[in-house]
Tab-separated table of C-alpha atoms and ligand atoms in Angstrom:
chain	number	residue	atom	x	y	z
M	1	UNK	CA	-21.027	-3.215	-10.643
M	2	UNK	CA	-21.654	-5.672	-12.971
M	3	UNK	CA	-25.237	-8.278	-12.885
M	4	UNK	CA	-24.114	-11.386	-11.110
M	5	UNK	CA	-25.117	-14.367	-10.180
M	6	UNK	CA	-24.449	-16.081	-6.817
M	7	UNK	CA	-23.038	-18.792	-8.486
M	8	UNK	CA	-20.710	-15.756	-10.109
M	9	UNK	CA	-19.903	-14.871	-6.472
M	10	UNK	CA	-21.703	-12.990	-4.518
M	11	UNK	CA	-23.575	-9.932	-5.259
M	12	UNK	CA	-22.480	-6.917	-2.511
M	13	UNK	CA	-24.686	-4.672	-1.664
M	14	UNK	CA	-24.284	-0.388	-1.652
M	15	UNK	CA	-24.465	0.454	2.093
M	16	UNK	CA	-25.383	3.962	2.933
M	17	UNK	CA	-23.502	7.124	2.990
M	18	UNK	CA	-21.716	9.218	-0.083
M	19	UNK	CA	-19.331	6.762	-1.353
M	20	UNK	CA	-21.992	3.780	-3.494
M	21	UNK	CA	-18.315	2.044	-3.916
M	22	UNK	CA	-18.260	1.170	0.233
M	23	UNK	CA	-20.418	-2.344	0.195
M	24	UNK	CA	-21.107	-3.570	3.005
M	25	UNK	CA	-19.537	-7.299	2.428
M	26	UNK	CA	-19.769	-9.453	5.351
M	27	UNK	CA	-16.683	-11.843	6.649
M	28	UNK	CA	-18.725	-15.071	3.989
M	29	UNK	CA	-18.927	-12.903	1.166
M	30	UNK	CA	-15.263	-12.352	0.766
M	31	UNK	CA	-14.186	-15.408	1.656
M	32	UNK	CA	-16.799	-16.789	-0.672
M	33	UNK	CA	-14.752	-14.035	-3.361
M	34	UNK	CA	-11.708	-15.715	-2.474
M	35	UNK	CA	-12.983	-19.617	-3.145
M	36	UNK	CA	-13.870	-18.323	-7.015
M	37	UNK	CA	-12.492	-19.899	-9.317
M	38	UNK	CA	-8.734	-17.972	-10.871
M	39	UNK	CA	-9.962	-16.869	-14.199
M	40	UNK	CA	-13.886	-15.459	-12.851
M	41	UNK	CA	-12.256	-13.790	-10.045
M	42	UNK	CA	-9.854	-12.571	-12.200
M	43	UNK	CA	-12.690	-11.882	-14.531
M	44	UNK	CA	-14.466	-10.043	-12.064
M	45	UNK	CA	-12.374	-7.970	-10.729
M	46	UNK	CA	-10.677	-6.819	-13.859
M	47	UNK	CA	-14.066	-5.464	-14.918
M	48	UNK	CA	-14.044	-3.537	-10.841
M	49	UNK	CA	-11.369	-2.688	-11.932
M	50	UNK	CA	-11.616	-0.901	-15.731
M	51	UNK	CA	-15.041	0.717	-14.559
M	52	UNK	CA	-12.901	2.988	-11.969
M	53	UNK	CA	-8.954	3.337	-13.632
M	54	UNK	CA	-7.400	3.164	-16.819
M	55	UNK	CA	-5.029	-0.014	-16.615
M	56	UNK	CA	-2.677	1.016	-18.545
M	57	UNK	CA	-2.278	3.581	-16.091
M	58	UNK	CA	-0.038	2.900	-12.380
M	59	UNK	CA	0.934	5.106	-9.451
M	60	UNK	CA	4.822	5.172	-8.690
M	61	UNK	CA	5.535	5.762	-5.562
M	62	UNK	CA	9.140	5.826	-3.796
M	63	UNK	CA	9.870	4.214	-1.010
M	64	UNK	CA	12.732	5.572	1.965
M	65	UNK	CA	13.809	4.746	5.039
M	66	UNK	CA	14.301	8.105	7.289
M	67	UNK	CA	15.048	7.159	10.423
M	68	UNK	CA	15.727	2.942	10.454
M	69	UNK	CA	16.117	0.041	13.262
M	70	UNK	CA	16.611	0.508	16.150
M	71	UNK	CA	12.833	-0.003	16.840
M	72	UNK	CA	10.811	-1.309	20.615
M	73	UNK	CA	8.127	-3.444	18.803
M	74	UNK	CA	8.437	-7.098	18.001
M	75	UNK	CA	6.378	-6.693	14.424
M	76	UNK	CA	7.312	-10.690	13.877
M	77	UNK	CA	7.740	-9.921	10.328
M	78	UNK	CA	10.602	-6.517	10.242
M	79	UNK	CA	14.350	-6.506	10.227
M	80	UNK	CA	14.369	-3.157	12.182
M	81	UNK	CA	12.753	-4.624	15.347
M	82	UNK	CA	16.078	-4.120	17.775
M	83	UNK	CA	15.363	-7.340	18.784
M	84	UNK	CA	15.929	-9.102	16.154
M	85	UNK	CA	19.731	-9.662	15.032
M	86	UNK	CA	19.172	-9.407	11.009
M	87	UNK	CA	21.999	-7.037	10.962
M	88	UNK	CA	19.730	-3.099	10.384
M	89	UNK	CA	21.618	-1.053	12.829
M	90	UNK	CA	19.950	1.954	14.842
M	91	UNK	CA	20.490	4.704	12.400
M	92	UNK	CA	18.950	8.405	13.733
M	93	UNK	CA	16.274	11.018	12.462
M	94	UNK	CA	18.025	11.905	9.010
M	95	UNK	CA	18.961	15.222	8.579
M	96	UNK	CA	15.836	17.676	6.485
M	97	UNK	CA	17.900	18.137	3.392
M	98	UNK	CA	19.364	14.940	2.845
M	99	UNK	CA	15.572	13.770	1.754
M	100	UNK	CA	14.421	16.647	0.170
M	101	UNK	CA	17.624	15.687	-2.305
M	102	UNK	CA	15.996	11.603	-2.210
M	103	UNK	CA	13.257	12.885	-2.636
M	104	UNK	CA	14.302	15.461	-5.924
M	105	UNK	CA	15.747	12.513	-7.144
M	106	UNK	CA	13.256	10.017	-6.729
M	107	UNK	CA	11.017	13.020	-9.318
M	108	UNK	CA	13.218	13.433	-11.093
M	109	UNK	CA	13.623	9.107	-11.930
M	110	UNK	CA	9.404	9.461	-12.494
M	111	UNK	CA	8.240	8.568	-9.219
M	112	UNK	CA	4.792	11.186	-8.502
M	113	UNK	CA	3.612	10.389	-4.744
M	114	UNK	CA	7.309	10.206	-1.713
M	115	UNK	CA	6.499	7.345	1.143
M	116	UNK	CA	9.099	8.361	4.177
M	117	UNK	CA	9.552	5.215	6.630
M	118	UNK	CA	10.661	5.855	10.532
M	119	UNK	CA	11.173	1.959	12.417
M	120	UNK	CA	9.106	4.038	15.869
M	121	UNK	CA	6.661	2.874	17.879
M	122	UNK	CA	4.728	6.068	18.268
M	123	UNK	CA	6.801	9.799	16.872
M	124	UNK	CA	7.673	12.359	19.922
M	125	UNK	CA	6.064	15.463	19.417
M	126	UNK	CA	9.994	17.040	18.584
M	127	UNK	CA	10.014	14.546	16.548
M	128	UNK	CA	6.908	15.800	14.561
M	129	UNK	CA	8.045	18.702	14.745
M	130	UNK	CA	11.553	17.645	12.447
M	131	UNK	CA	9.174	15.128	9.779
M	132	UNK	CA	6.594	18.494	9.197
M	133	UNK	CA	9.666	20.878	8.227
M	134	UNK	CA	10.406	17.700	5.859
M	135	UNK	CA	7.309	17.625	4.680
M	136	UNK	CA	6.639	21.221	4.172
M	137	UNK	CA	10.279	20.643	1.573
M	138	UNK	CA	9.146	17.055	-0.620
M	139	UNK	CA	5.684	19.028	-0.962
M	140	UNK	CA	7.733	22.178	-2.143
M	141	UNK	CA	8.659	19.866	-5.113
M	142	UNK	CA	5.520	18.821	-5.825
M	143	UNK	CA	5.477	15.610	-4.980
M	144	UNK	CA	2.451	13.935	-3.478
M	145	UNK	CA	3.203	13.097	0.497
M	146	UNK	CA	3.115	9.795	2.262
M	147	UNK	CA	4.316	9.255	5.789
M	148	UNK	CA	5.113	6.139	7.614
M	149	UNK	CA	6.238	6.699	11.537
M	150	UNK	CA	3.827	4.134	13.662
M	151	UNK	CA	0.812	5.708	15.667
M	152	UNK	CA	-0.354	8.957	15.896
M	153	UNK	CA	-2.061	10.959	18.257
M	154	UNK	CA	-5.076	13.318	17.267
M	155	UNK	CA	-2.893	16.409	17.559
M	156	UNK	CA	0.171	14.652	15.686
M	157	UNK	CA	-1.695	13.770	12.888
M	158	UNK	CA	-3.310	17.602	12.894
M	159	UNK	CA	1.128	18.853	12.688
M	160	UNK	CA	1.119	16.716	9.445
M	161	UNK	CA	-1.266	17.599	7.475
M	162	UNK	CA	-1.159	21.017	8.246
M	163	UNK	CA	2.501	20.108	6.899
M	164	UNK	CA	1.399	19.846	3.319
M	165	UNK	CA	1.384	15.665	4.495
M	166	UNK	CA	-0.886	13.742	2.254
M	167	UNK	CA	-1.520	10.338	3.027
M	168	UNK	CA	-0.641	8.630	6.373
M	169	UNK	CA	0.705	4.599	5.733
M	170	UNK	CA	-0.203	2.584	9.139
M	171	UNK	CA	-1.150	-1.323	8.873
M	172	UNK	CA	-3.369	-3.263	10.232
M	173	UNK	CA	-1.227	-6.023	8.947
M	174	UNK	CA	-3.003	-9.203	9.237
M	175	UNK	CA	-6.799	-10.652	10.303
M	176	UNK	CA	-8.265	-9.528	13.835
M	177	UNK	CA	-7.728	-13.248	14.647
M	178	UNK	CA	-4.269	-13.509	13.321
M	179	UNK	CA	-2.544	-10.703	14.227
M	180	UNK	CA	-1.738	-11.832	18.690
M	181	UNK	CA	0.461	-13.981	16.241
M	182	UNK	CA	1.756	-12.135	15.420
M	183	UNK	CA	2.590	-7.907	17.378
M	184	UNK	CA	2.342	-8.447	21.333
M	185	UNK	CA	3.407	-4.828	22.032
M	186	UNK	CA	0.818	-3.200	20.796
M	187	UNK	CA	-2.952	-4.257	19.424
M	188	UNK	CA	-5.137	-4.562	16.546
M	189	UNK	CA	-7.185	-1.507	18.357
M	190	UNK	CA	-4.186	1.473	18.447
M	191	UNK	CA	-4.100	0.590	14.841
M	192	UNK	CA	-7.906	1.487	13.995
M	193	UNK	CA	-7.825	4.216	16.317
M	194	UNK	CA	-4.617	5.441	15.046
M	195	UNK	CA	-6.182	5.364	11.443
M	196	UNK	CA	-8.698	7.416	13.294
M	197	UNK	CA	-7.271	10.488	14.126
M	198	UNK	CA	-5.584	9.832	10.832
M	199	UNK	CA	-8.850	10.738	8.629
M	200	UNK	CA	-9.978	13.072	11.334
M	201	UNK	CA	-6.936	15.051	10.547
M	202	UNK	CA	-8.535	15.311	6.915
M	203	UNK	CA	-5.355	13.077	5.379
M	204	UNK	CA	-5.182	10.437	3.362
M	205	UNK	CA	-4.695	7.197	4.095
M	206	UNK	CA	-2.307	4.146	3.003
M	207	UNK	CA	-4.283	0.556	5.032
M	208	UNK	CA	-3.190	-2.520	4.633
M	209	UNK	CA	-1.261	-5.783	5.683
M	210	UNK	CA	0.496	-8.197	4.333
M	211	UNK	CA	0.036	-12.418	3.229
M	212	UNK	CA	2.249	-15.295	2.955
M	213	UNK	CA	2.795	-15.073	7.035
M	214	UNK	CA	1.758	-18.270	7.553
M	215	UNK	CA	-2.312	-17.364	8.103
M	216	UNK	CA	-4.434	-19.411	6.512
M	217	UNK	CA	-7.075	-18.105	2.573
M	218	UNK	CA	-9.802	-16.940	5.900
M	219	UNK	CA	-7.331	-15.157	7.525
M	220	UNK	CA	-6.018	-13.388	4.423
M	221	UNK	CA	-10.205	-13.146	3.820
M	222	UNK	CA	-10.005	-11.241	7.601
M	223	UNK	CA	-7.607	-8.432	6.488
M	224	UNK	CA	-9.827	-7.664	3.639
M	225	UNK	CA	-12.459	-7.794	5.171
M	226	UNK	CA	-11.424	-5.512	8.305
M	227	UNK	CA	-9.690	-3.413	5.585
M	228	UNK	CA	-12.891	-3.075	4.178
M	229	UNK	CA	-14.861	-2.279	6.936
M	230	UNK	CA	-13.578	0.596	7.523
M	231	UNK	CA	-15.601	4.162	7.947
M	232	UNK	CA	-14.434	4.712	4.671
M	233	UNK	CA	-12.235	3.183	2.141
M	234	UNK	CA	-7.768	3.215	2.522
M	235	UNK	CA	-7.059	6.128	-0.173
M	236	UNK	CA	-4.247	3.627	-0.809
M	237	UNK	CA	-4.073	-0.332	-0.146
M	238	UNK	CA	-0.766	-1.842	-0.160
M	239	UNK	CA	-0.523	-5.609	-0.458
M	240	UNK	CA	2.590	-6.480	0.820
M	241	UNK	CA	3.803	-10.034	0.197
M	242	UNK	CA	6.102	-11.523	2.942
M	243	UNK	CA	9.718	-10.706	2.539
M	244	UNK	CA	11.495	-13.455	4.940
M	245	UNK	CA	14.204	-11.362	6.059
M	246	UNK	CA	17.271	-14.020	8.216
M	247	UNK	CA	16.940	-12.811	11.946
M	248	UNK	CA	13.098	-12.356	12.378
M	249	UNK	CA	10.569	-15.088	14.054
M	250	UNK	CA	9.325	-15.603	10.127
M	251	UNK	CA	11.858	-15.991	8.012
M	252	UNK	CA	11.676	-19.833	7.081
M	253	UNK	CA	7.599	-18.880	6.909
M	254	UNK	CA	7.004	-21.047	3.516
M	255	UNK	CA	6.255	-19.469	0.550
M	256	UNK	CA	2.794	-18.862	0.055
M	257	UNK	CA	1.081	-19.758	-3.673
M	258	UNK	CA	1.703	-16.919	-6.018
M	259	UNK	CA	-2.157	-18.154	-6.882
M	260	UNK	CA	-3.274	-16.819	-3.251
M	261	UNK	CA	-1.040	-13.596	-3.391
M	262	UNK	CA	-3.114	-12.930	-7.087
M	263	UNK	CA	-6.659	-14.412	-5.463
M	264	UNK	CA	-5.875	-11.254	-2.892
M	265	UNK	CA	-4.894	-8.585	-5.162
M	266	UNK	CA	-8.163	-9.472	-6.881
M	267	UNK	CA	-10.599	-9.340	-3.701
M	268	UNK	CA	-9.207	-6.465	-2.215
M	269	UNK	CA	-9.616	-4.640	-5.364
M	270	UNK	CA	-13.007	-6.314	-5.473
M	271	UNK	CA	-13.879	-4.968	-2.127
M	272	UNK	CA	-12.501	-0.682	-1.996
M	273	UNK	CA	-12.871	-0.311	-5.880
M	274	UNK	CA	-11.739	3.814	-5.560
M	275	UNK	CA	-8.456	2.357	-4.204
M	276	UNK	CA	-5.400	2.288	-4.901
M	277	UNK	CA	-3.704	-0.871	-4.341
M	278	UNK	CA	-0.584	-1.308	-4.702
M	279	UNK	CA	1.820	-4.335	-5.010
M	280	UNK	CA	3.765	-3.090	-2.380
M	281	UNK	CA	6.779	-5.291	-1.287
M	282	UNK	CA	7.652	-9.021	-2.619
M	283	UNK	CA	7.899	-7.907	-6.216
M	284	UNK	CA	12.515	-8.292	-5.410
M	285	UNK	CA	11.413	-12.222	-6.062
M	286	UNK	CA	7.945	-12.021	-8.130
M	287	UNK	CA	8.849	-12.976	-12.050
M	288	UNK	CA	7.813	-10.850	-14.953
M	289	UNK	CA	4.723	-12.890	-15.140
M	290	UNK	CA	3.345	-13.287	-11.220
M	291	UNK	CA	3.529	-9.259	-11.190
M	292	UNK	CA	1.127	-9.106	-14.912
M	293	UNK	CA	-1.476	-11.790	-13.385
M	294	UNK	CA	-1.793	-9.214	-11.050
M	295	UNK	CA	-1.841	-5.550	-12.313
M	296	UNK	CA	-4.886	-7.358	-14.410
M	297	UNK	CA	-6.023	-8.361	-10.823
M	298	UNK	CA	-6.575	-4.596	-10.569
M	299	UNK	CA	-2.796	-3.765	-8.804
M	300	UNK	CA	-2.336	-0.017	-9.800
M	301	UNK	CA	0.414	0.293	-7.437
M	302	UNK	CA	4.365	-0.172	-7.181
M	303	UNK	CA	7.503	0.619	-5.151
M	304	UNK	CA	9.344	2.316	-7.669
M	305	UNK	CA	13.162	2.374	-6.895
M	306	UNK	CA	16.091	-0.638	-5.852
M	307	UNK	CA	15.097	-0.317	-2.468
M	308	UNK	CA	12.345	0.020	-0.294
M	309	UNK	CA	12.695	0.462	3.166
M	310	UNK	CA	15.636	-1.319	4.152
M	311	UNK	CA	14.938	-5.094	1.787
M	312	UNK	CA	15.471	-4.940	-2.077
M	313	UNK	CA	13.045	-4.123	-5.422
M	314	UNK	CA	13.114	-4.346	-8.587
M	315	UNK	CA	16.308	-2.835	-10.522
M	316	UNK	CA	14.749	0.820	-12.743
M	317	UNK	CA	15.956	-0.711	-15.837
M	318	UNK	CA	14.266	-4.270	-15.285
M	319	UNK	CA	10.363	-1.879	-13.757
M	320	UNK	CA	11.087	0.196	-17.387
M	321	UNK	CA	11.363	-3.031	-19.055
M	322	UNK	CA	8.349	-5.007	-17.281
M	323	UNK	CA	6.363	-1.414	-17.885
M	324	UNK	CA	7.356	-1.589	-21.742
M	325	UNK	CA	6.466	-5.107	-22.187
M	326	UNK	CA	3.023	-5.318	-20.695
M	327	UNK	CA	2.613	-1.085	-21.991
M	328	UNK	CA	2.061	0.016	-18.574
M	329	UNK	CA	2.611	4.131	-17.676
M	330	UNK	CA	3.714	6.049	-15.195
M	331	UNK	CA	0.292	7.511	-13.980
M	332	UNK	CA	0.972	11.384	-13.817
M	333	UNK	CA	0.064	13.592	-10.773
M	334	UNK	CA	0.365	17.253	-12.054
M	335	UNK	CA	2.988	19.551	-9.464
M	336	UNK	CA	-0.252	22.531	-9.517
M	337	UNK	CA	-2.391	19.262	-7.592
M	338	UNK	CA	-0.037	17.264	-6.235
M	339	UNK	CA	-2.059	15.485	-3.100
M	340	UNK	CA	-4.905	17.108	-4.360
M	341	UNK	CA	-5.546	14.062	-6.543
M	342	UNK	CA	-5.820	10.812	-5.030
M	343	UNK	CA	-9.352	8.911	-4.196
M	344	UNK	CA	-11.925	11.556	-4.425
M	345	UNK	CA	-13.693	12.389	-0.317
M	346	UNK	CA	-14.763	15.904	-1.434
M	347	UNK	CA	-15.543	15.325	-5.398
M	348	UNK	CA	-17.720	11.918	-5.826
M	349	UNK	CA	-14.920	11.239	-8.562
M	350	UNK	CA	-12.069	9.390	-9.561
M	351	UNK	CA	-10.044	11.639	-8.565
M	352	UNK	CA	-8.017	12.399	-11.522
M	353	UNK	CA	-6.499	8.711	-11.849
M	354	UNK	CA	-8.642	6.925	-14.339
M	355	UNK	CA	-9.613	7.334	-18.284
M	356	UNK	CA	-12.163	9.778	-18.206
M	357	UNK	CA	-11.774	13.052	-19.611
M	358	UNK	CA	-11.304	14.701	-16.764
M	359	UNK	CA	-8.071	13.386	-15.016
M	360	UNK	CA	-5.320	15.504	-15.537
M	361	UNK	CA	-2.720	14.665	-17.611
M	362	UNK	CA	1.590	16.231	-17.766
M	363	UNK	CA	4.918	15.482	-19.264
M	364	UNK	CA	5.776	12.036	-20.172
M	365	UNK	CA	8.106	10.565	-16.919
M	366	UNK	CA	10.845	8.284	-17.353
M	367	UNK	CA	8.892	5.473	-16.889
M	368	UNK	CA	7.534	6.496	-20.477
M	369	UNK	CA	10.308	6.232	-22.223
M	370	UNK	CA	11.789	2.813	-21.940
M	371	UNK	CA	12.094	0.813	-24.650
M	372	UNK	CA	9.543	-0.927	-26.028
M	373	UNK	CA	10.308	-4.847	-26.120
M	374	UNK	CA	10.925	-6.066	-29.825
G	1	LIG	N1	7.434	2.005	12.913
G	1	LIG	C1	6.097	2.167	11.355
G	1	LIG	C2	4.925	1.025	11.689
G	1	LIG	O1	5.005	0.180	11.894
G	1	LIG	O2	3.490	1.557	11.631
G	1	LIG	C3	6.058	1.814	10.213
G	1	LIG	C4	7.188	1.327	8.878
G	1	LIG	S1	6.746	-0.227	9.750
G	1	LIG	C5	8.064	-0.775	8.623
G	1	LIG	C6	5.624	-0.324	7.799
G	1	LIG	C7	4.692	-1.570	7.426
G	1	LIG	O3	6.373	-1.990	6.674
G	1	LIG	C8	4.967	-2.673	8.542
G	1	LIG	O4	2.712	-2.542	8.538
G	1	LIG	C9	4.277	-3.571	7.775
G	1	LIG	O5	3.124	-3.733	6.928
G	1	LIG	C10	5.043	-3.602	6.383
G	1	LIG	N2	6.789	-4.259	6.616
G	1	LIG	C11	7.613	-4.655	7.532
G	1	LIG	N3	8.583	-5.070	7.190
G	1	LIG	C12	8.241	-5.970	6.105
G	1	LIG	C13	8.436	-7.648	5.499
G	1	LIG	N4	9.113	-7.957	5.798
G	1	LIG	N5	6.953	-7.709	4.444
G	1	LIG	C14	6.449	-7.243	4.489
G	1	LIG	N6	6.069	-5.730	4.083
G	1	LIG	C15	6.598	-5.593	5.273
G	2	LIG	C1	3.568	-0.452	2.938
G	2	LIG	O1	2.383	-1.404	3.318
G	2	LIG	N1	4.992	-1.427	2.895
G	2	LIG	C2	6.198	-0.925	2.513
G	2	LIG	C3	5.581	0.654	3.136
G	2	LIG	N2	3.896	0.056	3.681
G	2	LIG	C4	5.977	1.532	4.207
G	2	LIG	C5	6.921	-0.816	3.668
G	2	LIG	C6	7.478	-2.662	3.000
G	2	LIG	C7	9.447	-3.390	3.661
G	2	LIG	C8	9.372	-3.953	3.572
G	2	LIG	C9	11.309	-4.337	3.995
G	2	LIG	C10	11.908	-3.230	4.424
G	2	LIG	O2	11.966	-3.017	3.362
G	2	LIG	O3	11.946	-3.366	5.218
G	3	LIG	FE1	8.677	-1.498	14.042
G	3	LIG	FE2	6.721	-0.627	12.284
G	3	LIG	FE3	8.932	-2.740	12.342
G	3	LIG	FE4	6.924	-2.821	13.869
G	3	LIG	S1	6.378	-2.791	11.946
G	3	LIG	S2	9.203	-3.558	14.377
G	3	LIG	S3	6.620	-0.903	13.979
G	3	LIG	S4	9.203	-0.023	12.604
């Protein structure tokens, strides 16, 4: 980390333990980062990003809703909650063959990770058996696998790990003190418990949240403080901008100032230097210029493909053109090591994502072949 004076923002001290980047920031320090002048914050975040990653490389995941709608939870942002009239119908779990065919198409289109989402509060054990078969089939394609299925027991997390699951996504969603305004059917502590089971099973964690849900800057700082205070930094940190879906209680929420969104990305990058920070939901309504600022601030992962779970995402041609205009490339995960890369907790290094000599590269993907703008 560059040497900084207090005038340039808080100096984050190193925590004890194996990860020297796992600093123990106070909530006041996180808030102080948010309060930096915009360009100072971006300058600092971009420096941290370059210490740990090649900033031209962006990890590309594709998302598929394998069990859509009909969810019993009351998450105020979610189009899949059965209690809100959003037009999203309840469907049953997709067949394994159909999911695997979609994963193959995603891989051929350039994705390195395939994320499968299910609108469950928590899966039943019989669901986990089916998911294990699906995970094994997707993994066999050479893709990294990720699932987000709701709350898990320790045993369920172990079964998924044994099936070849690499990542489990489970978000904190918002600051602990704002949580009660967004979700009532499960508690913040339930989320921490599931994340503990996921870590204990040896799965990599994907954990972030949503901004633009009417929270204050202090509450955005609270979310990032909670994420950076987890026992280990999440390997991936999705920062979602609320997709305001008609029929949900948050449909009419005022749009977050775009610079505030960029600040959130930048502070996440500074606090969790080795994590993949994903510019997640909400890209469809972001300008190319706003996304470019997010990449400058340290975002290095996106969802690629025209749909998230139930809502839209930029079309593939647009993303290819954006990558070409910005000189970005899709990060490659070599087939033989899919699942062994990531925020390396074993090797103590960057896990292959950075520009160092040991970072693995493979054949160019379609994202690389996008036409360069004249
Ligand atoms: N049901 C599981 C759960 O809640 O953990 C998995 C699926 S859930 C849709 C995964 C995540 O998607 C949520 O935690 C939330 O962060 C994000 N999400 C859902 N709806 C969103 C929206 N309208 N805008 C932004 N992010 C959203
Ligand atoms: C995450 O943090 N964002 C993704 C993924 N994890 C599962 C989901 C975004 C969902 C946006 C609303 C929808 O498409 O239904
Ligand atoms: Fe259900 Fe997940 Fe949506 Fe909450 S976020 S309503 S748990 S699908």
